[in-house]
Amino acid sequence: MEKQFTTFYIDEMHCGIDILLVKEINRQLEISEVAGAPVFIRGLLNLRGQIITVIDISVRLGFAARKPTPRSRCIVLKTTAELAQLPQSAEIEEETTSEMVGLFVDRIGDMITVDDREIQAPPANFGNIDSRYLSGVIQREADLLVILKIGEALSC
């Protein structure tokens, strides 16, 4: 069976999440900080009148916070209610949240389609990244794509 992923970069690490989780990719990065929020919460974003909590996925994975660049983006995820409206044929192994959430990433990669047999278990020792945030890896030529368990990364 084939799966599609939206890919993005955290520094030079190529990451991916199931494309069905993605509502939109936005370059609007006027994010307001929230005092007292967990360190991985970058802040709040007003997107066409809707308030979105923005997660700094690099911090959540254990990296240093990133400064926004012209290539930085916010990947807005579908809510659990929006995912529930997808056809039953859409096999989603992840959950998001009941509220709108965005992921702050360094830059967007490609949308890719892979055979699920290409997805391998993540290595036991994958740097400083907590393995609970990793779903698998895909080796393509000289590139390693890290598939994230985004539902796990969203949980506080």
mmCIF file with all atom_site columns, C-alpha atoms in Angstrom, residues 36 39 62 80 97 133 140 153:
data_model
loop_
_atom_site.group_PDB
_atom_site.id
_atom_site.type_symbol
_atom_site.label_atom_id
_atom_site.label_alt_id
_atom_site.label_comp_id
_atom_site.label_asym_id
_atom_site.label_entity_id
_atom_site.label_seq_id
_atom_site.pdbx_PDB_ins_code
_atom_site.Cartn_x
_atom_site.Cartn_y
_atom_site.Cartn_z
_atom_site.occupancy
_atom_site.B_iso_or_equiv
_atom_site.pdbx_formal_charge
_atom_site.auth_seq_id
_atom_site.auth_comp_id
_atom_site.auth_asym_id
_atom_site.auth_atom_id
_atom_site.pdbx_PDB_model_num
ATOM 1 C CA . GLY A 1 36  ? 4.409  30.447 31.040 1.00 0.00 ? 36  GLY A CA 1
ATOM 2 C CA . VAL A 1 39  ? 9.263  25.712 25.992 1.00 0.00 ? 39  VAL A CA 1
ATOM 3 C CA . GLY A 1 62  ? 15.287 18.143 21.543 1.00 0.00 ? 62  GLY A CA 1
ATOM 4 C CA . THR A 1 80  ? -9.431 15.428 15.203 1.00 0.00 ? 80  THR A CA 1
ATOM 5 C CA . THR A 1 97  ? -5.788 17.552 18.729 1.00 0.00 ? 97  THR A CA 1
ATOM 6 C CA . TYR A 1 133 ? 8.458  10.793 18.500 1.00 0.00 ? 133 TYR A CA 1
ATOM 7 C CA . ARG A 1 140 ? 16.139 7.020  -0.516 1.00 0.00 ? 140 ARG A CA 1
ATOM 8 C CA . ALA A 1 153 ? 4.830  15.200 19.713 1.00 0.00 ? 153 ALA A CA 1
#
